[in-house]
XYZ file of C-alpha atoms in Angstrom:
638
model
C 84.798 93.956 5.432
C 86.941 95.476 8.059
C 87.071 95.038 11.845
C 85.326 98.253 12.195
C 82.766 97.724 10.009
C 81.539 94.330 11.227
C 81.674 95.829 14.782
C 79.379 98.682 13.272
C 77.139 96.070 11.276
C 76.773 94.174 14.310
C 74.134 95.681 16.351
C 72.094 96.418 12.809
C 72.054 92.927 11.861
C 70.967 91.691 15.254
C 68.005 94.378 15.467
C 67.205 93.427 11.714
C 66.988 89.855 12.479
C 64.590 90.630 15.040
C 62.377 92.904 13.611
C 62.352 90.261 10.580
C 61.238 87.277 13.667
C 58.359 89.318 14.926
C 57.325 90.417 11.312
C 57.351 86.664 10.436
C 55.138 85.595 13.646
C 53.075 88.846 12.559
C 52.396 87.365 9.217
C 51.840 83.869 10.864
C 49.373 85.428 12.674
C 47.260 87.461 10.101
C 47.184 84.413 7.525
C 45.861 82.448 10.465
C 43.639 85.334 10.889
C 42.559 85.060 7.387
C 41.914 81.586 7.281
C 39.843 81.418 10.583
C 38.073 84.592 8.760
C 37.202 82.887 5.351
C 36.104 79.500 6.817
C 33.389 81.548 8.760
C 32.533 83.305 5.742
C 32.013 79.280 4.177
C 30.366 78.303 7.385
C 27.928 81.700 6.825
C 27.407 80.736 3.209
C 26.561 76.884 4.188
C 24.298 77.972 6.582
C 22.552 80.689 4.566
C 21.854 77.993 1.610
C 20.843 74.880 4.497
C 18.446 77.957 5.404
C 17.397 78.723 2.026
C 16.635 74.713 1.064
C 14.269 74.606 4.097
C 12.474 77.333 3.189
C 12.077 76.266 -0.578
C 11.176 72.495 0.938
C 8.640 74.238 2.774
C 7.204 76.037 0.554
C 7.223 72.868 -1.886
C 5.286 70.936 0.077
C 2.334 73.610 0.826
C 2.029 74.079 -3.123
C 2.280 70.349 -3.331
C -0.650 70.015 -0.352
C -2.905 72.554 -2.418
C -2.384 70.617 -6.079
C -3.266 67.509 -3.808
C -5.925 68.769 -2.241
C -7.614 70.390 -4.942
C -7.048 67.007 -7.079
C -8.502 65.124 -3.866
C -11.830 67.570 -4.665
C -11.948 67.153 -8.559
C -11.534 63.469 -7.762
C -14.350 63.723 -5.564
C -16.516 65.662 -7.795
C -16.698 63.658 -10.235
C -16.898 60.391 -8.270
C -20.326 62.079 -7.546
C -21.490 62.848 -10.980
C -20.337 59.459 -12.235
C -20.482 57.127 -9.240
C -17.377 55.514 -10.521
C -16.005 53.610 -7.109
C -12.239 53.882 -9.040
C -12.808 57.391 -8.736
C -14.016 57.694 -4.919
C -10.600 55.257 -4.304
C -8.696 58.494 -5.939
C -10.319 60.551 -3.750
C -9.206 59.104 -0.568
C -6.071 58.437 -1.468
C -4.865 61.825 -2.368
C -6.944 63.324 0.761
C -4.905 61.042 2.825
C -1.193 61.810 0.924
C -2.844 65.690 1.775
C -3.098 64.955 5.332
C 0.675 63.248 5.297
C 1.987 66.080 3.534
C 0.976 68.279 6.256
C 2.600 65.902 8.971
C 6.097 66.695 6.661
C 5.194 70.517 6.990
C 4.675 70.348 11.052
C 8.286 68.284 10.702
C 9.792 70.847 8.726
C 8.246 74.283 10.947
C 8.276 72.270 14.647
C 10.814 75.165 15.645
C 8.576 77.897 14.755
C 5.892 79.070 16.516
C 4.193 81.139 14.450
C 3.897 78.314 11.760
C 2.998 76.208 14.334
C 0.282 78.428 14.774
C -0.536 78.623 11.000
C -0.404 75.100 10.689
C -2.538 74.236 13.648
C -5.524 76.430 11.960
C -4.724 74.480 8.533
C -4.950 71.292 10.843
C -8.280 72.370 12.233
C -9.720 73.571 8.793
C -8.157 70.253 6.634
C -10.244 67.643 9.344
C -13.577 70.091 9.252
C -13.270 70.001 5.279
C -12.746 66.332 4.980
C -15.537 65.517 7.296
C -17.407 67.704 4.874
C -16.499 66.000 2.041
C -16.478 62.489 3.515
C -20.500 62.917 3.866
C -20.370 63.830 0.315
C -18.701 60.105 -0.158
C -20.582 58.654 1.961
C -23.817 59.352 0.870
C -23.068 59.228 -3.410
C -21.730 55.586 -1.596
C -25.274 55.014 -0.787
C -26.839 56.086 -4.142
C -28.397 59.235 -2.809
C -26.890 60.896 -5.682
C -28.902 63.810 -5.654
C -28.200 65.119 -2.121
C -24.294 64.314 -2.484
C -24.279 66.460 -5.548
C -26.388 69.042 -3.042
C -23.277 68.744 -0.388
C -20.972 69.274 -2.588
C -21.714 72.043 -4.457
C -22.851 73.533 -0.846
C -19.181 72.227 0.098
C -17.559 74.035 -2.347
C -18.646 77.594 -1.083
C -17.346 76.631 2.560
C -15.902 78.277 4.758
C -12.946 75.418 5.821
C -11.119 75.534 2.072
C -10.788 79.081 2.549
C -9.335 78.732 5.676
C -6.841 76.316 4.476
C -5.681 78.470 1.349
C -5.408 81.495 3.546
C -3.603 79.648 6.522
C -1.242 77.686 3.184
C -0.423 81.153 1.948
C 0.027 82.506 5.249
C 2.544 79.619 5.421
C 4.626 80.669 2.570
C 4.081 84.109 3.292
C 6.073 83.693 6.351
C 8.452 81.444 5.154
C 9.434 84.325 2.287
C 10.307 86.619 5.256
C 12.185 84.140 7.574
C 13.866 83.110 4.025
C 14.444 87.477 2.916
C 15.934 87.294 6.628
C 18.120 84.659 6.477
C 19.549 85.530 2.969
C 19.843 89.304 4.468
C 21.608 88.007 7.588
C 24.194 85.792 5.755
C 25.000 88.430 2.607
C 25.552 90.915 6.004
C 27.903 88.175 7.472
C 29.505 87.550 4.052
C 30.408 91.068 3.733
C 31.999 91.796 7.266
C 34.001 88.625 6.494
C 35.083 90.113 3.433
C 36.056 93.515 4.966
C 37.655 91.669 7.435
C 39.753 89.866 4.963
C 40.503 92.620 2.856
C 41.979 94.359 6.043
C 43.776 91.294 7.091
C 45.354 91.137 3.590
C 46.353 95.032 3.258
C 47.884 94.369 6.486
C 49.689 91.448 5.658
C 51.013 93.437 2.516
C 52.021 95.989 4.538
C 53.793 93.206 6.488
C 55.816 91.731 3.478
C 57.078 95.173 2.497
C 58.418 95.660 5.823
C 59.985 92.595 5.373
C 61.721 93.226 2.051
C 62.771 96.731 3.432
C 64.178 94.833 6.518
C 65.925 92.460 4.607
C 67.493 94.466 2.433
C 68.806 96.398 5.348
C 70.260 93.374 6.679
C 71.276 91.948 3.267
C 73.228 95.328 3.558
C 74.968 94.830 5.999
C 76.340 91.693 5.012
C 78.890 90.719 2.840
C 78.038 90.556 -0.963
C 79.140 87.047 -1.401
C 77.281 85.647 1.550
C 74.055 87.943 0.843
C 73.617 86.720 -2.751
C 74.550 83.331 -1.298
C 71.711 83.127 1.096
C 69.081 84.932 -1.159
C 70.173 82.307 -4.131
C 69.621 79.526 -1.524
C 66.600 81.131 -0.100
C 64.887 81.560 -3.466
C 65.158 78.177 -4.740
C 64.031 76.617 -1.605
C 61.037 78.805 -1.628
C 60.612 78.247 -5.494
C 60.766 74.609 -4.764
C 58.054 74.644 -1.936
C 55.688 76.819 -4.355
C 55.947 74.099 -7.233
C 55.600 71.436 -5.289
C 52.702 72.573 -3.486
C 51.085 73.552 -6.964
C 51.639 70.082 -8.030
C 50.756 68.685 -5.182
C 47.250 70.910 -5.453
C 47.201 70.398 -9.468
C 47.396 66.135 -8.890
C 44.360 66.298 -6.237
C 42.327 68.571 -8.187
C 42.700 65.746 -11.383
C 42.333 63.062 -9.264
C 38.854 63.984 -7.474
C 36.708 63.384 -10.788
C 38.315 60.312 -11.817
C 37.736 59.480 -7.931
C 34.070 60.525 -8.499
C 33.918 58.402 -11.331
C 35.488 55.464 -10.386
C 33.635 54.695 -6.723
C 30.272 53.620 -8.546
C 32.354 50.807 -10.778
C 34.422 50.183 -7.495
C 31.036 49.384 -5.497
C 29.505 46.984 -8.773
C 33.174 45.119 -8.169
C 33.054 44.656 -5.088
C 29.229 43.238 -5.646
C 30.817 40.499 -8.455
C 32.995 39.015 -5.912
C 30.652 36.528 -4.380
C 29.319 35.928 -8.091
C 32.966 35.732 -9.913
C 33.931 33.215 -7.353
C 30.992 31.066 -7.339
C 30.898 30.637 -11.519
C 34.780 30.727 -11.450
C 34.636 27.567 -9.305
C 32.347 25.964 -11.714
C 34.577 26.604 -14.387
C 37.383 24.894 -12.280
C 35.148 22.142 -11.750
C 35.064 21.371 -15.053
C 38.467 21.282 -16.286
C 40.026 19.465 -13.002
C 36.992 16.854 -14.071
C 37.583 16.891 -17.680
C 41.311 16.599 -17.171
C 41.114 13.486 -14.649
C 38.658 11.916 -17.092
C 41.129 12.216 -19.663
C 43.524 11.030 -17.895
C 41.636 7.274 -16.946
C 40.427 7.219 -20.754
C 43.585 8.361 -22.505
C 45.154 4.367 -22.665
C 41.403 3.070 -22.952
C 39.427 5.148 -25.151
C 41.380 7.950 -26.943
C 38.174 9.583 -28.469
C 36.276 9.882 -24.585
C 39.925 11.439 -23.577
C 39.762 14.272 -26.328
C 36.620 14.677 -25.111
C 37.008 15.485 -21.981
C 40.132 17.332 -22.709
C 37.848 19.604 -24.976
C 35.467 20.294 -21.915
C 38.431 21.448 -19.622
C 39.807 23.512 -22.220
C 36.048 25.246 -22.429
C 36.234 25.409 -19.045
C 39.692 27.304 -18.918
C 39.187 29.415 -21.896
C 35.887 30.773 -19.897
C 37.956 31.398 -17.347
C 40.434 32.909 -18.914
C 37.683 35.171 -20.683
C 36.092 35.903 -17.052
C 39.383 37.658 -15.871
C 40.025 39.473 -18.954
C 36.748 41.088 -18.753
C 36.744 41.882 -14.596
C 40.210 43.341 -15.311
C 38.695 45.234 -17.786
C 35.678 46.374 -16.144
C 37.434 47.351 -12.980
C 40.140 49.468 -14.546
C 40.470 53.389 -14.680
C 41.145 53.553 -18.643
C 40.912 56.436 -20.590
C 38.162 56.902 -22.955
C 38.465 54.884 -26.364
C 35.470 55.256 -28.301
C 34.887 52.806 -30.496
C 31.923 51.232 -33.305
C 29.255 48.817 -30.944
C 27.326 45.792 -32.200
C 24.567 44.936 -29.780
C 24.961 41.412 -30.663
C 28.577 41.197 -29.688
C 27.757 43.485 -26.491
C 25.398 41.218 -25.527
C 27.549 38.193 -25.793
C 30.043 40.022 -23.872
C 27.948 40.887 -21.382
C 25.786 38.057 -20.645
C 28.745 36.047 -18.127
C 29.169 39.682 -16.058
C 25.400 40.484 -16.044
C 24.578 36.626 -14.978
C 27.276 36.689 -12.314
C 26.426 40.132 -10.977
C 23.336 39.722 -10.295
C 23.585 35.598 -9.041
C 21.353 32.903 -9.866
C 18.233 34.065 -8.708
C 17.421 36.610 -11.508
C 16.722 35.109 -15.083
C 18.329 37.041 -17.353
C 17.440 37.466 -20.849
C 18.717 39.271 -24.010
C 16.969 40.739 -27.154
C 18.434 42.033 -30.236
C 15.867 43.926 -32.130
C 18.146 46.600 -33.970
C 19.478 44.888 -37.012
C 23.346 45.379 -36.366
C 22.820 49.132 -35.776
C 25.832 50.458 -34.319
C 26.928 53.248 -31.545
C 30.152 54.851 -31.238
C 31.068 54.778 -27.235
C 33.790 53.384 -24.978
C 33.170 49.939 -24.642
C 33.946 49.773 -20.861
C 31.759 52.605 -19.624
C 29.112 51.188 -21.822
C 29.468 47.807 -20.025
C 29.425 49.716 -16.718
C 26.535 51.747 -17.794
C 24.413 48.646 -18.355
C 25.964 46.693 -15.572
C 24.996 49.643 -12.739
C 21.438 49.715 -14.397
C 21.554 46.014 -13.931
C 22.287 46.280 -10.248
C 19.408 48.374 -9.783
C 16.987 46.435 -11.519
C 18.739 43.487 -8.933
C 17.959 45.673 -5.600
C 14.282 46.338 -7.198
C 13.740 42.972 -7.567
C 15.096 42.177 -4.673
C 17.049 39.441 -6.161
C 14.459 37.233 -7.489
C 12.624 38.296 -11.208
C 13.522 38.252 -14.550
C 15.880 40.987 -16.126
C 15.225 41.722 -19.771
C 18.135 43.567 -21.827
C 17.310 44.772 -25.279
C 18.605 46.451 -28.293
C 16.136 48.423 -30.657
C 15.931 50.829 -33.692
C 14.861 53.934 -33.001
C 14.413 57.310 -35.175
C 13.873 60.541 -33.381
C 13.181 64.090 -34.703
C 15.095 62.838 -37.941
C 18.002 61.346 -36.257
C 18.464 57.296 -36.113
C 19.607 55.725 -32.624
C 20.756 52.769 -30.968
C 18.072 52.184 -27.921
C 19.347 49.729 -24.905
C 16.218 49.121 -22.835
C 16.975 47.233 -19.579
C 13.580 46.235 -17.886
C 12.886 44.717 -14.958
C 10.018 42.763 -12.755
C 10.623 44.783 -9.542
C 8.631 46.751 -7.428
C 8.734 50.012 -9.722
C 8.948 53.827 -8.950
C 6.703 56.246 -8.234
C 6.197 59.467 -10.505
C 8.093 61.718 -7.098
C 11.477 59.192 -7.627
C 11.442 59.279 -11.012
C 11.654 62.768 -11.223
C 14.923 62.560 -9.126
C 16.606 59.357 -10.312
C 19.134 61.152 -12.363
C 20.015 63.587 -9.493
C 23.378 62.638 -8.781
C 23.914 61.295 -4.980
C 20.309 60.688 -5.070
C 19.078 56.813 -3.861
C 15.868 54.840 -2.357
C 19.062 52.386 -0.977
C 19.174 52.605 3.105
C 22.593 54.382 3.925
C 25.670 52.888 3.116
C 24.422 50.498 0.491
C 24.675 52.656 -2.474
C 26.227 55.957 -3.748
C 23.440 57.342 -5.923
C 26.199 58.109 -8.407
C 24.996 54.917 -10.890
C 22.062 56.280 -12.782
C 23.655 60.116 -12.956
C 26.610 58.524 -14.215
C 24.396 57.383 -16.991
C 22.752 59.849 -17.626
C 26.330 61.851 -18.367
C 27.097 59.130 -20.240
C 24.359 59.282 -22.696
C 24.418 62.717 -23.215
C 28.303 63.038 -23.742
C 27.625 60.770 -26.440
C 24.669 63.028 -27.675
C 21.882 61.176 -26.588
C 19.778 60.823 -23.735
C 18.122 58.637 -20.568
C 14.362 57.576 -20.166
C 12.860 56.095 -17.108
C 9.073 54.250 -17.148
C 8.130 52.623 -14.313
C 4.925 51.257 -12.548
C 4.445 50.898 -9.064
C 4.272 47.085 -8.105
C 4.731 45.947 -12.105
C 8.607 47.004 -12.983
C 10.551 49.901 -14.621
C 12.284 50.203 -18.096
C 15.912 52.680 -18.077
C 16.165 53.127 -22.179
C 19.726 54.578 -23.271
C 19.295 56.423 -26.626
C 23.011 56.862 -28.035
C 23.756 58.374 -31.844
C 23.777 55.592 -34.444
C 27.341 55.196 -35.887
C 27.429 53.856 -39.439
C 30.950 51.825 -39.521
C 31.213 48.643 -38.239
C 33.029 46.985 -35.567
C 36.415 45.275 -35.260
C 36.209 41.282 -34.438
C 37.725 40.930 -30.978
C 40.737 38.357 -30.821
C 39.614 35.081 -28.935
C 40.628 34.088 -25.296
C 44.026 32.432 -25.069
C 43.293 28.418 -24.026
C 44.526 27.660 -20.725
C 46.571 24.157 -19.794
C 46.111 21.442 -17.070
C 48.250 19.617 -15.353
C 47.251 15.696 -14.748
C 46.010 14.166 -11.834
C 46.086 10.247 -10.754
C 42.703 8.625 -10.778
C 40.068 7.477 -8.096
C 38.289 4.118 -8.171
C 35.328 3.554 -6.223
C 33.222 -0.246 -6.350
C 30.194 1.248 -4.601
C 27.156 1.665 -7.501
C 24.910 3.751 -6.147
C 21.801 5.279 -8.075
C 22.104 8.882 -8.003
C 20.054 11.861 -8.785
C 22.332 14.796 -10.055
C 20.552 18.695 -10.028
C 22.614 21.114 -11.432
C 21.654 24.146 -13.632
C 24.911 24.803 -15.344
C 25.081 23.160 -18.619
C 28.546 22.556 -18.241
C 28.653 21.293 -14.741
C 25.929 18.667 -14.853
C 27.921 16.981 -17.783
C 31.524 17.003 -16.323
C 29.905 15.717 -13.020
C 27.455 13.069 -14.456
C 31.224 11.960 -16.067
C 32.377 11.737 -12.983
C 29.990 9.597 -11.047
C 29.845 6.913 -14.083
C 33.243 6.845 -13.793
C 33.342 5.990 -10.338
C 31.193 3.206 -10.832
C 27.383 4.967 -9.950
C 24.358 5.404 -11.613
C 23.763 8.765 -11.831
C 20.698 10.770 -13.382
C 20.706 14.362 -14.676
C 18.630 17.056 -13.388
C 19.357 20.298 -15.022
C 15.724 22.068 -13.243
C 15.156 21.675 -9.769
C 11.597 22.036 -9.648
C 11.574 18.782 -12.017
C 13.237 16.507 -9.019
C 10.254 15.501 -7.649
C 8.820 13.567 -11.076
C 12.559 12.471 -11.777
C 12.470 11.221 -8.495
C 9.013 9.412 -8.622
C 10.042 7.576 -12.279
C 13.756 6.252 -10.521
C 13.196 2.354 -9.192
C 16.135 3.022 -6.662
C 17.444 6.396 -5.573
C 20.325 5.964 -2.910
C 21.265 9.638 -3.064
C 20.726 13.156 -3.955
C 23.235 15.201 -5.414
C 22.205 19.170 -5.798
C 23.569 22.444 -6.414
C 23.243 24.767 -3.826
C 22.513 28.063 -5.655
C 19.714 28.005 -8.652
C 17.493 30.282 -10.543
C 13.936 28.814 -9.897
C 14.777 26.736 -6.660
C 17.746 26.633 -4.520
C 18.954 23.405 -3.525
C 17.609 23.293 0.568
C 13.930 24.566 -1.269
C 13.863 21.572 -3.530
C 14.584 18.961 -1.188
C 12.095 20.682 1.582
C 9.080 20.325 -1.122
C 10.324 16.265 -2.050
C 7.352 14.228 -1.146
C 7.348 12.903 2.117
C 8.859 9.271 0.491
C 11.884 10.176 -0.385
C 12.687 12.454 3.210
C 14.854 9.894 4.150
C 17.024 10.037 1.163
C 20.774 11.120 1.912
C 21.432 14.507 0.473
C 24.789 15.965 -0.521
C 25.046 19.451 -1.530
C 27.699 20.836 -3.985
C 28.375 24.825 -4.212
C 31.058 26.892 -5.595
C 29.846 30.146 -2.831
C 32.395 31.845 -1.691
C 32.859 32.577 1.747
C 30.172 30.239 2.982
C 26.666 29.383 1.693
C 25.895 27.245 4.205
C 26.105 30.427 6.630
C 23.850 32.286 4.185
C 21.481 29.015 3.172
C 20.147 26.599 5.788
C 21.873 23.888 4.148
C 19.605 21.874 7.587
C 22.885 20.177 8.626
C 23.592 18.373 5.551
C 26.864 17.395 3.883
C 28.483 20.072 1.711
C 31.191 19.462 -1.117
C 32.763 22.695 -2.261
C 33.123 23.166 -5.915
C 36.379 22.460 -7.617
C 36.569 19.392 -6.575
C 38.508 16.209 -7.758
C 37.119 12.344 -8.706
C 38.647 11.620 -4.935
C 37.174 14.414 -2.944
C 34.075 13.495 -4.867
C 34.123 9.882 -4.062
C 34.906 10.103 -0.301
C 31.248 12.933 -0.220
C 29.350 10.912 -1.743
C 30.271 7.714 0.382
C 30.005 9.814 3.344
C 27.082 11.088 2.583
C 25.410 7.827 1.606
C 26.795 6.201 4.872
C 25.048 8.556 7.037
C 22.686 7.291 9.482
C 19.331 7.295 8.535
C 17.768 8.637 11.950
C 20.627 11.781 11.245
C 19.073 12.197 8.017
C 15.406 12.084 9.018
C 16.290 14.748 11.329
C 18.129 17.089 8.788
């Protein structure tokens, strides 16, 4: 390029860049445009279906007021035919659910006068009919049979039930036009928006062929070299930006459902921790025990050393076992369907369930299906079961019995694999069963559940090609059955838990023989620690029930301390010693827990001496002494 020419390109390439500055702001300004312009039209759509839901609700609950009412009457009726008092109860309650129904309805239509107005008339028309029909009650109540049966049939040609139908249709009569409205209103505001944007987008067309025609003006004014250059450049950068931010996009878009999936296992986790840490400290317990024990017999008695060294390497393999299975339950793996015993399920299952749910649900397990098999991932299985589980736990409130079974069953032709999980909670009525399976749908108060478990569940069964059933009772219980496809092969034997060493620690002596009695519900603990205290030199006596204390207590000639878990199914530890008989208040008490994060803070422990599980022969024998030293006006007053 000469002199001349870049003196005459000049001015053109200045004017070009600036024409190609305001087209850019231009085009900053009508995507801005666009994207104010299509979040209205979401905001308009969000509001037109928030609109349409109210009026459906509405219209729900008059239909639902007329089936009760008219069930109230039938109820009624034939409470005076039969004189059946179950049948006048029937009555009454559904007149009163008909009278709380139309408290929701005034909730629902307080904004609107003209319901208002409806519902007032309903209001006046629903008490004039039930004091009708309440002298019908009263006097069948009173064994004037014959003149009830004379007020109701005279009842039943009344003016106030047509009064109520006509105000209840009235009702959703009005509710269809605010609804007609409101959908009319929103399409209208849909469709500006979408003129709108279709303008906004021809324009901003319009503004990236000016753009192209501008910058090939400029590109042409420009040296070859340093044009292609600067388009090469140019074009790669914006290349770059586009595939990143459609992998960026792509990633998030993957990523929600496994999100979605993942944050009902997350919250079950999170509820194991107090659990996981409480057992895992037993299981600690036991093998620090069995290894010291070993260690004072190993020179003395070489059959009480393998012993104990067998007990801590139970204890460490269960360990071991525990974290292979949390691991496992809190991963994100993919699916890996695979044949399913109950039996080994079950076994599986049993440590997770027990610790999930703590110690005061009993938990028992049934195998009725006589090694059917299922095909299914094992680990959404477990979580399937574990989140019903939890729910039978909140129902329960954390006290009952939890029953897990396996059955045969044979449906339409087709044989399946039924998992019933049954609980002694306070049950459902016929309303929340109907919406269990509605995902984000929960009785829990806010921010203690998802309502994700059960519809997770429920799209777990039927991926697999079967299906969920709910029966529950009000005040008696509920039973979730999972029906999944029987699978004929059988399942691979899982590998068992690697054993886990110890290292050894020096032993304790104590001369103090003290007569104790030891409470502790875990078969494995009361051993190990019974061990313990005859090795120290006491006396002690097992316990594994804490409601049997009291008669263990009453048959001991000398009892110079108590030794109790915290934490047990029936009784927990500060229960049992409040209900000792009033001769043995003054015996010292030392409790011994494996809670995590403070059980005396949950538990009135009443001031008494705690020794926190694992603990060694030493810690062991400095509680106990302490405890057994402490004064006895201290302990009268605990």
């Amino acid at each position: 390029m000469t002199d001349e020419d870049a003196e005459r390109g000049g001015p053109t390439s200045t004017w070009g860049t600036i024409a190609l500055w305001v087209m850019g702001l231009l085009g900053v300004a009508v995507l801005a445009a666009l994207l104010l312009t299509l979040r209205e039209a979401n905001h308009r759509r969000d509001d037109a279906l928030a609109a349409q839901r109210h009026s459906y609700d509405v219209m729900i609950l008059v239909r639902t007021l007329q089936g009760t009412i008219a069930r109230s009457e039938a109820s009624l009726g034939r409470y005076v035919i039969s004189g059946d008092q179950q049948l006048g109860r029937l009555y009454f309650e559904d007149w009163r659910r008909a009278d709380e129904t139309i408290d929701r309805i005034e909730k629902l239509t307080h904004d609107n006068a003209i319901q208002s107005r409806h519902l007032a008339g309903i209001r006046d028309a629903f008490r004039e009919r039930g004091d009708e029909l309440a002298l019908t009650a009263l006097n069948t109540n009173y064994r004037k049979n014959n003149q009830a049966l004379a007020r109701f049939y005279h009842s039943s040609k009344a003016g106030s039930l047509t009064r109520i139908n006509e105000g209840l249709d009235a009702l959703v009569a009005e509710e269809r036009v605010l609804l007609e409205a409101r959908t009319s209103h929103a399409q209208a505001s849909v469709r500006r928006s979408s003129i709108i944007a279709k303008v906004l987008a021809a324009f901003g067309l319009l503004l990236v062929v000016g753009v192209i025609w501008l910058g090939w003006a400029v590109v042409s004014a420009l040296s070859e070299h340093a044009v292609a250059r600067a388009e090469a450049d140019a074009q790669r950068d914006r290349a770059e930006e586009l595939a990143s931010a459609v992998a960026q996009a792509t990633e998030e878009l993957r990523a929600q459902e496994a999100r979605l999936r993942q944050i009902q296992k997350m919250e079950a986790v999170g509820q194991l921790t107090g659990g996981i840490a409480h057992d895992f400290n037993n299981m600690l317990a036991v093998v620090l025990g069995g290894i010291e024990l070993a260690q004072r017999a190993v020179t003395i008695d070489p059959k009480t050393a393998a012993r104990h060294l067998s007990s801590a390497h139970d204890g460490a393999q269960r360990a071991a076992a525990l974290t292979q299975q949390l691991l496992a339950f809190a991963r994100e793996t993919a699916i890996n369907p695979e044949p399913i015993a109950a039996a080994p399920l079950f076994e599986g299952l049993a440590d997770l369930i027990g610790r999930t749910l703590g110690d005061g649900v009993t938990v028992r397990f049934g195998d009725e299906s006589d090694g059917w098999c299922t095909r299914a991932d094992r680990v959404q299985l477990e979580n399937s079961l574990v989140n019903l589980a939890v729910n039978a736990r909140d129902a329960m409130e954390g006290r009952g019995t939890l029953t897990v079974r396996a059955l045969r069953r044979t449906v339409a032709g087709e044989d399946y694999v039924a998992l019933a999980v049954s609980d002694t909670g306070c049950g459902m009525t016929p309303e929340v069963v109907e919406r269990v399976f509605e995902p984000f749908f929960t009785t829990k108060p806010v921010g203690k559940g998802t309502g994700l478990g059960l519809s997770q569940v429920f799209s777990f069964a039927r991926g697999l090609g079967g299906d969920v059933s709910v029966d529950s009772v009000v005040g008696l219980g509920t039973t979730v059955t999972l029906l999944l496809p029987r699978e004929r092969a059988r399942p691979a034997s899982s590998a068992p838990p690697m054993p886990v060493a110890a290292a050894p620690v020096a032993p304790v002596q104590n001369p103090a023989g003290l007569h104790i009695l030891v409470v502790e519900d875990d078969p494995r603990v009361l051993p190990a620690t019974m061990d313990a205290l005859s090795e120290l030199g006491h006396h002690p006596r097992a316990c594994d029930d804490p409601t049997r204390a009291a008669a263990l207590l009453a048959g001991m000639d000398r009892v110079d301390l108590i030794l109790s878990d915290v934490l047990m199914p029936t009784l927990t530890g500060p229960e049992m010693v409040a209900e000792l008989a009033a001769t043995h208040a003054g015996v010292p008490v030392l409790f011994v827990t494996g809670f995590a994060g403070g059980a005396d803070e949950a538990i009135d422990l009443g001031g008494r001496p705690v020794l926190r599980k694992p603990f060694t022969l030493a810690g062991l024998e400095r509680a106990v002494a302490q405890a057994a030293a402490a004064p006895a006006e201290t302990r009268a007053a605990a």
